[in-house]
Coordinates of C-alpha atoms and ligand atoms in Angstrom, one line a residue:
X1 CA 125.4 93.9 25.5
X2 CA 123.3 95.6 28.2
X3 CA 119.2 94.5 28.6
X4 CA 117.7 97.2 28.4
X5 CA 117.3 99.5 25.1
X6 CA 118.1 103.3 25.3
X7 CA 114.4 103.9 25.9
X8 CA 114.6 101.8 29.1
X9 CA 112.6 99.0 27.3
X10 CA 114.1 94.9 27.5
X11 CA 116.0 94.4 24.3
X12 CA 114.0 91.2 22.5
X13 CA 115.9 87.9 23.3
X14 CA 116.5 85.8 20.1
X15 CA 117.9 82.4 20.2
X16 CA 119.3 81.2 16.8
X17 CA 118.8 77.1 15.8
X18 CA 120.8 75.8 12.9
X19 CA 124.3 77.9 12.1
X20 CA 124.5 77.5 8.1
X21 CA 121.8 80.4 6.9
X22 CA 121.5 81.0 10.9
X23 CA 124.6 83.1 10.4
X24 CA 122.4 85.2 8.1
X25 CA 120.2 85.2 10.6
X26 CA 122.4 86.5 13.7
X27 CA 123.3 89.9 11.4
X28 CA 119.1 90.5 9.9
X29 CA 118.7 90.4 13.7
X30 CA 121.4 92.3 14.6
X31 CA 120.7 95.2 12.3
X32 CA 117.7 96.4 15.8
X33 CA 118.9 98.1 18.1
X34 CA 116.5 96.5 20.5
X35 CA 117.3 92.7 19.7
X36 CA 120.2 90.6 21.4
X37 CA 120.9 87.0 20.2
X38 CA 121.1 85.8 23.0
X39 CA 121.7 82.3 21.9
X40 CA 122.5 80.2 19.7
X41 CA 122.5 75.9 19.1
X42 CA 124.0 73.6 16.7
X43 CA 124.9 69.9 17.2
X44 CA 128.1 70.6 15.1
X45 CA 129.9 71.6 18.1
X46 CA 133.3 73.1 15.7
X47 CA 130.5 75.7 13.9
X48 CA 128.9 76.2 17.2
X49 CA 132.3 77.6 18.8
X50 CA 133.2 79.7 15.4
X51 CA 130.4 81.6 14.7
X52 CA 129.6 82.0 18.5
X53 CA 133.3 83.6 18.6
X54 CA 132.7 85.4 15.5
X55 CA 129.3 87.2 17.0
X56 CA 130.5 87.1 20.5
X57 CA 127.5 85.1 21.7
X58 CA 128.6 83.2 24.6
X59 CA 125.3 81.4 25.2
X60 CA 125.9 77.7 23.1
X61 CA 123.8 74.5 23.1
X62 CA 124.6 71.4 21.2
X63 CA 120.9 70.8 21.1
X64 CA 117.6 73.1 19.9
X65 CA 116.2 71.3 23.5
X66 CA 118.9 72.3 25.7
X67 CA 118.5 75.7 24.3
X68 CA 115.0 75.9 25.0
X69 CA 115.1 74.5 28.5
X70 CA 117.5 77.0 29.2
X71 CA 114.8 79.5 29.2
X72 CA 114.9 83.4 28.6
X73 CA 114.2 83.8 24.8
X74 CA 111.3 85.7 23.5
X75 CA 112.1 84.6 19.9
X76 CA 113.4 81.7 18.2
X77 CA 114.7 81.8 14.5
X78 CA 114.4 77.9 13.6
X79 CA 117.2 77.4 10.9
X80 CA 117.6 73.5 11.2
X81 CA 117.1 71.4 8.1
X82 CA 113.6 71.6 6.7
X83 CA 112.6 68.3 9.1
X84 CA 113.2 69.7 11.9
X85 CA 111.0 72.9 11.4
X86 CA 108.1 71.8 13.1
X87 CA 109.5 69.9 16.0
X88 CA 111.7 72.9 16.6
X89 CA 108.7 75.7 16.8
X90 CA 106.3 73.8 18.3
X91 CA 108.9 73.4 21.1
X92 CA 109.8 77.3 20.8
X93 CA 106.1 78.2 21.4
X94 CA 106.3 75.5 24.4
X95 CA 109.1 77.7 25.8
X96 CA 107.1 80.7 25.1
X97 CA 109.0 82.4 22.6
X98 CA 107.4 83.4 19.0
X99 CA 109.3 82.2 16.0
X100 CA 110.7 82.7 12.5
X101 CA 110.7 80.0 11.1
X102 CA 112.7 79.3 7.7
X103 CA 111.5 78.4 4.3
X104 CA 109.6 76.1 3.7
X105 CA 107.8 76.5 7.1
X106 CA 107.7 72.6 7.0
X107 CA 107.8 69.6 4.9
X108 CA 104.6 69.7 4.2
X109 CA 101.1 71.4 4.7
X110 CA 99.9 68.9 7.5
X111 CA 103.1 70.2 9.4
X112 CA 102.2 73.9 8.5
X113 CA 98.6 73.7 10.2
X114 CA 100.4 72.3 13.1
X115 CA 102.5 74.5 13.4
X116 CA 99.8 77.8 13.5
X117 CA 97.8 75.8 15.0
X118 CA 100.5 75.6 18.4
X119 CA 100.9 79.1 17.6
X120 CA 97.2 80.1 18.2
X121 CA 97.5 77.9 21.6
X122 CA 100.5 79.8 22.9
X123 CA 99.4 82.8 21.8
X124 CA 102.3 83.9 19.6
X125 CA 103.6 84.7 16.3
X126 CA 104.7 82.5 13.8
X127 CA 106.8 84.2 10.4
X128 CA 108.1 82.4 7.7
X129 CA 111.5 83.8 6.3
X130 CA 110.6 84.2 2.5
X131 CA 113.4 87.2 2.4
X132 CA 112.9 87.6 -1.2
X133 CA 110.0 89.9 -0.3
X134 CA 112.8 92.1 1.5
X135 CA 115.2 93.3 -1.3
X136 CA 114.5 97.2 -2.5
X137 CA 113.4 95.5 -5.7
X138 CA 110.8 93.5 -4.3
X139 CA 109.4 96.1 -2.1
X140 CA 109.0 98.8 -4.5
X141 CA 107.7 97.1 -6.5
X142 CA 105.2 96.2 -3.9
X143 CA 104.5 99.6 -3.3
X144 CA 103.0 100.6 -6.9
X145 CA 100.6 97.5 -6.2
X146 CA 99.5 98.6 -3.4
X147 CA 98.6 102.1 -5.3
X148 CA 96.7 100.1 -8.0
X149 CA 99.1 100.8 -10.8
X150 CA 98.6 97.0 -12.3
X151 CA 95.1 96.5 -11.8
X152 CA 94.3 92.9 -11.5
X153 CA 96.7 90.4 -11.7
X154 CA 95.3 87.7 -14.4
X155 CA 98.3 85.7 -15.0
X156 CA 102.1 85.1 -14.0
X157 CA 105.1 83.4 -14.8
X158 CA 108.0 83.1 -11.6
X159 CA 110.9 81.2 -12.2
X160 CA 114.0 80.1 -10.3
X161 CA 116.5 78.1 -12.8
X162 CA 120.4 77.0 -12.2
X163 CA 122.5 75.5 -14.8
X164 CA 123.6 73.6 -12.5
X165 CA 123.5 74.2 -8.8
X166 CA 122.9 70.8 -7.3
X167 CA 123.6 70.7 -3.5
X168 CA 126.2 67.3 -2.8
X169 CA 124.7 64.2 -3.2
X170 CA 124.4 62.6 0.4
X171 CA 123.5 65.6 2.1
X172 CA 120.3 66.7 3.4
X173 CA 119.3 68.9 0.6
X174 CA 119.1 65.9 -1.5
X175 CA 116.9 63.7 0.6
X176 CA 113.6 63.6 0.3
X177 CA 113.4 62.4 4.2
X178 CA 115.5 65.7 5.4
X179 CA 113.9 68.3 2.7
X180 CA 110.5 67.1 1.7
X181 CA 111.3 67.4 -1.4
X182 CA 114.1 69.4 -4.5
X183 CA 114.5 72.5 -6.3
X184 CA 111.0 73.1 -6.0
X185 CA 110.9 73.3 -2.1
X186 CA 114.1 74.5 -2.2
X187 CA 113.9 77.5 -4.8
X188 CA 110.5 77.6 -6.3
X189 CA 109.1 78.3 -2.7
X190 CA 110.6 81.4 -2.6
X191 CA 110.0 82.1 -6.4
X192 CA 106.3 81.2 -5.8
X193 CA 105.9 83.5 -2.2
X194 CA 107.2 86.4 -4.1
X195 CA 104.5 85.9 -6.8
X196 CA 101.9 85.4 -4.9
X197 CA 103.0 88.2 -2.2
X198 CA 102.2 90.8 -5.0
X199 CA 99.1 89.6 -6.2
X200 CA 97.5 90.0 -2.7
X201 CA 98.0 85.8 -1.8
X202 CA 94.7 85.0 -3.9
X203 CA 93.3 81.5 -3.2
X204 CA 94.4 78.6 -5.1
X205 CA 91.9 76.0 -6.3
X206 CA 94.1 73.8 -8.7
X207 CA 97.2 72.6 -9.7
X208 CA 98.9 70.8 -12.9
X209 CA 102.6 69.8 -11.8
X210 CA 105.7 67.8 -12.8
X211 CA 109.0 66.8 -11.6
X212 CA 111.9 65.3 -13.7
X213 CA 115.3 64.4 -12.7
X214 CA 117.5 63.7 -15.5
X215 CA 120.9 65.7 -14.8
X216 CA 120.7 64.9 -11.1
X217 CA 119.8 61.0 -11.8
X218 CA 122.8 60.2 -13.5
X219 CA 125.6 62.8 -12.0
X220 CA 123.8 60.6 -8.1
X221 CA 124.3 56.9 -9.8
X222 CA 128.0 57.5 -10.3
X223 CA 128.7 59.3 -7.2
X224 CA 126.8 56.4 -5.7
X225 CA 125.5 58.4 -2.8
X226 CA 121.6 59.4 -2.2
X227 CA 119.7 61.9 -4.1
X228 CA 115.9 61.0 -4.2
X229 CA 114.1 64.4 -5.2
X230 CA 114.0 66.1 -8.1
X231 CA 116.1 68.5 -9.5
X232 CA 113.4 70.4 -11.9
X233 CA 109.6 71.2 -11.3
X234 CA 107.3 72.7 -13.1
X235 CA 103.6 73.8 -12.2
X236 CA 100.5 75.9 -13.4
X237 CA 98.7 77.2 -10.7
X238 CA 95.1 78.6 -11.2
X239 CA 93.6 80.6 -8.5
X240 CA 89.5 81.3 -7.3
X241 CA 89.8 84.5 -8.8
X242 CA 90.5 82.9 -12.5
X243 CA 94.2 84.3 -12.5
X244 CA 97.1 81.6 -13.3
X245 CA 100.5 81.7 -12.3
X246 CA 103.2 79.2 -13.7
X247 CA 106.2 78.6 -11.6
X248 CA 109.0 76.9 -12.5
X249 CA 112.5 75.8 -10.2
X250 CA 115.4 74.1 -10.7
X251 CA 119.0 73.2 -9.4
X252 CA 120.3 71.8 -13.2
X253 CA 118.9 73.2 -16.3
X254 CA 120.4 73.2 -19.6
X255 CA 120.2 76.7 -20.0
X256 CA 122.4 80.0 -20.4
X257 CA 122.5 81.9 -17.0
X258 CA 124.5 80.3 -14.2
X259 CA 121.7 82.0 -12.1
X260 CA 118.2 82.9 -13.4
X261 CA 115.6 84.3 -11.5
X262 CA 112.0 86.5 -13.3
X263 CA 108.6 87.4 -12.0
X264 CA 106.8 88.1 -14.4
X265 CA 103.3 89.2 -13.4
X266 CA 100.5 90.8 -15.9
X267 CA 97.6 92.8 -14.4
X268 CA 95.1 94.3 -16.5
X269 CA 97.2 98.0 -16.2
X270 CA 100.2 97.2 -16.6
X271 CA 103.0 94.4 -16.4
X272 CA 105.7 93.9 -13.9
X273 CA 108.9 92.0 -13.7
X274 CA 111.1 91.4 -10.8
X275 CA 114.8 90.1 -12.0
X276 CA 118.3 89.1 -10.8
X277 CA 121.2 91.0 -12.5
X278 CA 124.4 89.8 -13.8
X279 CA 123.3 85.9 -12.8
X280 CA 123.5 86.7 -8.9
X281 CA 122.1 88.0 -6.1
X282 CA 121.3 91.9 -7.0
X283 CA 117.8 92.7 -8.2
X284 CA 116.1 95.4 -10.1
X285 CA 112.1 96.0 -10.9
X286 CA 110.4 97.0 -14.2
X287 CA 107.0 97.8 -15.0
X288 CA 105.8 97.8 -18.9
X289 CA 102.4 99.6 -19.7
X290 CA 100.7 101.8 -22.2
X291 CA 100.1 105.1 -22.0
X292 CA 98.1 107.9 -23.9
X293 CA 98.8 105.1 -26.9
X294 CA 102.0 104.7 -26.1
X295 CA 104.2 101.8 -25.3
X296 CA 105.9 102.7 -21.6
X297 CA 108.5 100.8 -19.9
X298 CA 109.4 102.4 -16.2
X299 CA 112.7 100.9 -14.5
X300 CA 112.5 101.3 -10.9
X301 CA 116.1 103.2 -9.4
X302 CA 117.7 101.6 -6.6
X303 CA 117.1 102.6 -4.1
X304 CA 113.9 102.1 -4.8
X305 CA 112.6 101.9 -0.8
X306 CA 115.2 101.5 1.7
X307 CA 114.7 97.5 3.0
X308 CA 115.8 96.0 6.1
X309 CA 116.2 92.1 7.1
X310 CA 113.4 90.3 7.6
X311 CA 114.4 89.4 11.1
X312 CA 114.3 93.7 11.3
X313 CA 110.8 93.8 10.4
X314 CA 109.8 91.3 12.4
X315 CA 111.5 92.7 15.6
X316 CA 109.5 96.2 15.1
X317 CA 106.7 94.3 14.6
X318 CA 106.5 92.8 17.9
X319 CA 107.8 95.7 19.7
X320 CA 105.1 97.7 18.4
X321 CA 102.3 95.0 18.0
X322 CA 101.9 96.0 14.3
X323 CA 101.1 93.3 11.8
X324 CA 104.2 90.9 10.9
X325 CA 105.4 90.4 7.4
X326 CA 105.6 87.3 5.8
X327 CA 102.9 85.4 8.4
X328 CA 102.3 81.9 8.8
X329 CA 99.2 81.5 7.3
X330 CA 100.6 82.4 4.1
X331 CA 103.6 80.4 4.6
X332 CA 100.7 77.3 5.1
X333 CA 99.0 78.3 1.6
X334 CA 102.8 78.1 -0.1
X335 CA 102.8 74.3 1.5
X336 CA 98.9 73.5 0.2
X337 CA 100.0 74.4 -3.2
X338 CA 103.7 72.4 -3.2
X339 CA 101.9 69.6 -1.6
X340 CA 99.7 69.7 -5.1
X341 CA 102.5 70.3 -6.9
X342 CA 104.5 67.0 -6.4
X343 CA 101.2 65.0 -6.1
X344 CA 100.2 66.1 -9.6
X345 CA 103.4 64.9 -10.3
X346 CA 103.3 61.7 -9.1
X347 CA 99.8 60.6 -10.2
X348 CA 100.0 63.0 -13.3
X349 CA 96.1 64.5 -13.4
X350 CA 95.1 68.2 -11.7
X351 CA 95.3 68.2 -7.9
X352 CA 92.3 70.6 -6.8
X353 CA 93.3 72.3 -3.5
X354 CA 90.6 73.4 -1.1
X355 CA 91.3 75.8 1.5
Ligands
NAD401 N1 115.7 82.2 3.2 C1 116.8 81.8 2.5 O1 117.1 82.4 1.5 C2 117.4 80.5 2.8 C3 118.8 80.2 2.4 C4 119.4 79.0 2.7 C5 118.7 78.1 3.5 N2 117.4 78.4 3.9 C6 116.7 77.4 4.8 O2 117.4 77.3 6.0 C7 117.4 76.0 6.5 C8 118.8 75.5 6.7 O3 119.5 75.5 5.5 P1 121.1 75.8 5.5 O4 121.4 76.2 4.1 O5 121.5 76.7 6.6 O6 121.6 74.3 5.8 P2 123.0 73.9 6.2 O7 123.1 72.4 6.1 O8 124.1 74.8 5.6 O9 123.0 74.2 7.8 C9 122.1 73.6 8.7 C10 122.7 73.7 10.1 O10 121.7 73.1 11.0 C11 122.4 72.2 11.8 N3 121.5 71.2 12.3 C12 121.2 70.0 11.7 N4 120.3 69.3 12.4 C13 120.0 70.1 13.4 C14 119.1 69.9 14.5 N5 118.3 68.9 14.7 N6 119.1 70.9 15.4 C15 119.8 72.0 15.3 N7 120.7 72.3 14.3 C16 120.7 71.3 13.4 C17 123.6 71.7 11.1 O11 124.6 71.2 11.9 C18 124.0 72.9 10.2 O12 124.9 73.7 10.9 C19 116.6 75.1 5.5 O13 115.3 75.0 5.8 C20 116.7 76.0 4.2 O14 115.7 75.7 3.3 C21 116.8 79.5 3.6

């Protein structure tokens, strides 16, 4: 692929860590015209060769490091297991390069100040890939909120529920070491962005949590391998402004949907809710209000706003210098509040969180 762009300006360099949803990765970027990955590491040197023949992207490290020291990248998209998130931005802002960073930005919110706080020294950007905020749903949705059609948001239930979707005992996903944590930090993170993306990110001041683990305990003790986090949580969040949002995530449920995702967000206008259809992947946005006494339901058409890839957004926001969209610093507030989450939990009393 040539440098330079049809304008004559250098195509943005990405370098891709971690090949599982770093696949995903490869195409959000690819969809710019002005971006070339460049690069791409993963210690598991068989997925390293496929999906570098698969994109065509010659450029493979066994390492994040040996990536890195290879120089050349203006961004890095750090897909590793949750663990490494922090050692592998603060080394891409080392090597100069701004980063997107996957959810959760870290394992917890001590690692997320670190991690904007290297930011701030180096002088770039640091996004957090909460690409729920990207479908058309999502985004239109986002749209009437921004032209006041709720109101105030005053409470708000977002939920993220499987039947049962464990991730293989043994694995990373299922070690509290490796992913700071279960379905909460797993699913609920993105559950909980999206919520708190369209109420304007207000400030949270406390938190009641729980975890449980009942389906996932027992199904772990016969396969006799690791599994040390939980596999449901449960929280009420209240905010500064007096609004409360409860989220709710889980990996095994006894419940009927394979697949269950709401937002469900009340303003003092009108009501919204964001939803999965048919148990997967698709989404569609509904707002419920009243109207000259009237009862009014609105279902937003796809396509309600054409949406790109995060990694799109992200690349036209530092070609242009415009404001990026899913920052750090909100990615940090989604950490404060987890962190309360699962130490309400433990020690079962309110957390207050001060920010
Ligand atoms: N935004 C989303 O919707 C979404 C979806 C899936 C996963 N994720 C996040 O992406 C991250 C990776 O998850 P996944 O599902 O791709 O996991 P995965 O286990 O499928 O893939 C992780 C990849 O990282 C590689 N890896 C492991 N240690 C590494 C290291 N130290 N340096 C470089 N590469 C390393 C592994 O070999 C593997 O190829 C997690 O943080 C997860 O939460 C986000």
């Amino acid at each position: 692929m040539p440098t330079t762009t049809a304008r004559g300006t250098r195509r943005l360099r990405v370098g891709i860590i971690g090949l599982g949803i770093g696949r995903k990765h490869i195409e959000g970027w690819q969809e710019h015209p002005e971006v070339e990955v460049a690069a791409i590491a993963d210690p598991d040197a068989q997925r390293l060769d496929a999906v570098g023949a698969e994109y065509g992207i010659a450029a493979r490290f066994a390492s994040a490091e040996a990536m890195l020291a290879a120089g050349g990248l203006d961004v890095v998209s750090v897909c590793a297991p949750n663990k490494f998130h922090m050692a592998h931005t603060l080394a891409a802002f080392e090597a100069g390069a701004h980063v997107l960073c996957e959810k959760p930005m870290a394992m917890n919110a001590d690692e997320g100040r670190a991690m904007l706080a290297a930011a701030r020294r180096a002088g770039k950007r640091l996004m957090i890939n909460f690409s729920y905020r990207f479908s058309a749903a999502s985004r239109g949705l986002k749209a009437q909120v921004d032209a006041g059609v709720f109101g105030e948001f005053y409470f708000g239930r977002s939920v993220w529920h499987r039947r049962r979707g464990l991730p293989g005992f043994g694995g990373w996903f299922g070690t509290k070491a490796l992913a700071g944590g279960g379905a909460l930090i797993d699913l609920g993170v993105h559950r909980l962005d999206l919520a708190l993306w369209l109420m304007g990110y207000p400030t949270p001041t406390w938190v009641l949590g729980s975890t449980h683990d009942p389906i996932a305990r027992g199904l772990a003790a016969r396969s006799g391998k690791l599994f040390d986090v939980e596999d449901l949580a449960a929280a009420l969040i209240r905010f500064d402004n007096g609004a409360t949002l409860i989220v709710e995530a889980s990996w095994a449920a006894n419940i009927q949907q394979a697949e269950l995702m709401e937002t469900r967000l009340l303003g003092t206008k009108a009501g919204l809710l964001q939803k999965n259809l048919d148990e997967g992947y698709r989404f569609d946005a509904h707002i419920f209000t009243e109207h000259h006494g009237a009862q009014l339901d609105i279902h937003l058409q796809p396509p309600v706003l054409p949406a790109h890839s995060a990694m799109h957004d992200y690349a036209t926001a530092i070609l242009t210098g415009g404001d990026h969209p899913a920052p750090g610093e909100e990615g940090l507030i989604v950490m404060e509040i987890l962190d309360a989450i699962y130490e309400s939990a433990r020690c079962g009393e309110p957390v207050r969180i001060s920010i």
